[in-house]
PDB file of C-alpha atoms in Angstrom:
ATOM      1  CA  MET A   1     -10.199  15.921  28.860  1.00 48.00           C
ATOM      2  CA  ALA A   2     -12.100  16.570  25.637  1.00 55.00           C
ATOM      3  CA  ALA A   3      -8.832  17.184  23.775  1.00 58.00           C
ATOM      4  CA  GLY A   4      -7.435  13.890  25.090  1.00 63.00           C
ATOM      5  CA  GLY A   5     -10.554  12.041  23.972  1.00 67.00           C
ATOM      6  CA  ALA A   6     -10.328  13.625  20.540  1.00 66.00           C
ATOM      7  CA  ALA A   7      -6.661  12.652  20.281  1.00 65.00           C
ATOM      8  CA  ASP A   8      -7.537   9.065  21.231  1.00 74.00           C
ATOM      9  CA  ALA A   9     -10.300   8.989  18.625  1.00 70.00           C
ATOM     10  CA  GLN A  10      -7.904  10.394  16.014  1.00 71.00           C
ATOM     11  CA  ALA A  11      -5.304   7.774  16.890  1.00 69.00           C
ATOM     12  CA  ARG A  12      -7.849   4.955  16.594  1.00 74.00           C
ATOM     13  CA  PHE A  13      -9.067   6.351  13.289  1.00 72.00           C
ATOM     14  CA  GLY A  14      -5.480   6.675  12.000  1.00 69.00           C
ATOM     15  CA  HIS A  15      -4.662   3.093  12.951  1.00 72.00           C
ATOM     16  CA  SER A  16      -7.927   1.899  11.389  1.00 78.00           C
ATOM     17  CA  VAL A  17      -7.179   3.714   8.129  1.00 75.00           C
ATOM     18  CA  LYS A  18      -3.612   2.414   8.143  1.00 77.00           C
ATOM     19  CA  GLY A  19      -4.877  -1.133   8.594  1.00 79.00           C
ATOM     20  CA  LEU A  20      -7.397  -0.798   5.781  1.00 79.00           C
ATOM     21  CA  LEU A  21      -4.836   0.715   3.412  1.00 81.00           C
ATOM     22  CA  THR A  22      -2.292  -1.975   4.207  1.00 83.00           C
ATOM     23  CA  GLU A  23      -4.926  -4.662   3.638  1.00 84.00           C
ATOM     24  CA  LYS A  24      -5.957  -3.145   0.286  1.00 83.00           C
ATOM     25  CA  VAL A  25      -2.346  -2.748  -0.879  1.00 84.00           C
ATOM     26  CA  THR A  26      -1.574  -6.357  -0.002  1.00 85.00           C
ATOM     27  CA  SER A  27      -4.734  -7.584  -1.699  1.00 85.00           C
ATOM     28  CA  CYS A  28      -3.978  -5.528  -4.800  1.00 82.00           C
ATOM     29  CA  GLY A  29      -0.423  -6.874  -4.958  1.00 83.00           C
ATOM     30  CA  THR A  30      -1.685 -10.450  -4.642  1.00 87.00           C
ATOM     31  CA  ASP A  31      -4.226  -9.854  -7.420  1.00 85.00           C
ATOM     32  CA  VAL A  32      -1.543  -8.392  -9.702  1.00 85.00           C
ATOM     33  CA  ILE A  33       0.719 -11.385  -9.149  1.00 85.00           C
ATOM     34  CA  ALA A  34      -2.141 -13.807  -9.864  1.00 86.00           C
ATOM     35  CA  LEU A  35      -3.080 -11.882 -13.010  1.00 85.00           C
ATOM     36  CA  THR A  36       0.524 -11.821 -14.179  1.00 83.00           C
ATOM     37  CA  LYS A  37       0.809 -15.580 -13.725  1.00 82.00           C
ATOM     38  CA  GLN A  38      -2.390 -16.131 -15.721  1.00 80.00           C
ATOM     39  CA  VAL A  39      -1.190 -13.915 -18.549  1.00 78.00           C
ATOM     40  CA  LEU A  40       2.199 -15.605 -18.581  1.00 75.00           C
ATOM     41  CA  LYS A  41       0.510 -19.012 -18.846  1.00 75.00           C
ATOM     42  CA  GLY A  42      -1.787 -17.966 -21.676  1.00 72.00           C
ATOM     43  CA  SER A  43       0.509 -15.740 -23.697  1.00 61.00           C
ATOM     44  CA  ARG A  44       2.972 -16.950 -26.284  1.00 66.00           C
ATOM     45  CA  SER A  45       4.251 -13.553 -27.328  1.00 72.00           C
ATOM     46  CA  ALA A  46       7.645 -12.571 -25.934  1.00 75.00           C
ATOM     47  CA  GLU A  47       6.736  -8.893 -26.316  1.00 77.00           C
ATOM     48  CA  SER A  48       3.582  -9.310 -24.225  1.00 77.00           C
ATOM     49  CA  LEU A  49       5.558 -11.104 -21.556  1.00 79.00           C
ATOM     50  CA  ARG A  50       8.135  -8.337 -21.460  1.00 83.00           C
ATOM     51  CA  LYS A  51       5.460  -5.643 -21.191  1.00 84.00           C
ATOM     52  CA  MET A  52       3.690  -7.537 -18.429  1.00 84.00           C
ATOM     53  CA  ALA A  53       6.947  -7.869 -16.491  1.00 89.00           C
ATOM     54  CA  ILE A  54       7.511  -4.113 -16.772  1.00 91.00           C
ATOM     55  CA  ILE A  55       3.953  -3.379 -15.602  1.00 90.00           C
ATOM     56  CA  THR A  56       4.376  -5.745 -12.662  1.00 89.00           C
ATOM     57  CA  THR A  57       7.604  -4.031 -11.655  1.00 91.00           C
ATOM     58  CA  HIS A  58       5.943  -0.605 -11.813  1.00 91.00           C
ATOM     59  CA  LEU A  59       3.011  -1.827  -9.723  1.00 88.00           C
ATOM     60  CA  GLN A  60       5.393  -3.227  -7.140  1.00 89.00           C
ATOM     61  CA  TYR A  61       7.135   0.170  -6.923  1.00 91.00           C
ATOM     62  CA  GLN A  62       3.746   1.831  -6.462  1.00 89.00           C
ATOM     63  CA  GLN A  63       2.822  -0.669  -3.765  1.00 88.00           C
ATOM     64  CA  GLU A  64       6.066   0.078  -1.917  1.00 89.00           C
ATOM     65  CA  ALA A  65       5.451   3.824  -2.191  1.00 89.00           C
ATOM     66  CA  ILE A  66       1.926   3.451  -0.800  1.00 87.00           C
ATOM     67  CA  GLN A  67       3.240   1.292   2.023  1.00 86.00           C
ATOM     68  CA  LYS A  68       5.846   3.949   2.921  1.00 86.00           C
ATOM     69  CA  ASN A  69       3.154   6.648   2.873  1.00 86.00           C
ATOM     70  CA  VAL A  70       1.000   4.589   5.233  1.00 83.00           C
ATOM     71  CA  GLU A  71       3.946   4.192   7.611  1.00 81.00           C
ATOM     72  CA  GLN A  72       4.731   7.899   7.430  1.00 82.00           C
ATOM     73  CA  SER A  73       1.110   8.795   8.149  1.00 80.00           C
ATOM     74  CA  SER A  74       1.325   6.697  11.304  1.00 76.00           C
ATOM     75  CA  ASN A  75       4.476   8.578  12.354  1.00 78.00           C
ATOM     76  CA  LEU A  76       2.763  11.900  11.693  1.00 77.00           C
ATOM     77  CA  GLN A  77      -0.243  10.759  13.713  1.00 78.00           C
ATOM     78  CA  ASP A  78       2.063   9.899  16.622  1.00 79.00           C
ATOM     79  CA  GLN A  79       3.749  13.307  16.372  1.00 80.00           C
ATOM     80  CA  LEU A  80       0.367  15.051  16.303  1.00 78.00           C
ATOM     81  CA  ASN A  81      -0.811  13.142  19.348  1.00 80.00           C
ATOM     82  CA  HIS A  82       2.397  14.097  21.154  1.00 81.00           C
ATOM     83  CA  LEU A  83       1.877  17.775  20.297  1.00 79.00           C
ATOM     84  CA  LEU A  84      -1.751  17.681  21.488  1.00 80.00           C
ATOM     85  CA  LYS A  85      -0.742  16.452  24.939  1.00 74.00           C
TER      86      LYS A  85
END
């Protein structure tokens, strides 16, 4: 029974971490979008706008990669729990 309890605790911890990571990624993405909008409003330089658009695109790719890693970690957690049974 101790192994089952440990697996349950690991599963809860994994879901908790996944939730926190997802929340942080979403918050970070929202902040980046808000910052980009502010810069676009205040900037008159076409070069600055282009650079900011490139940075935003790169950050979106990073956000997607983090999101995929979070989803994969959940799958690995499920596989581990299955193996521990």
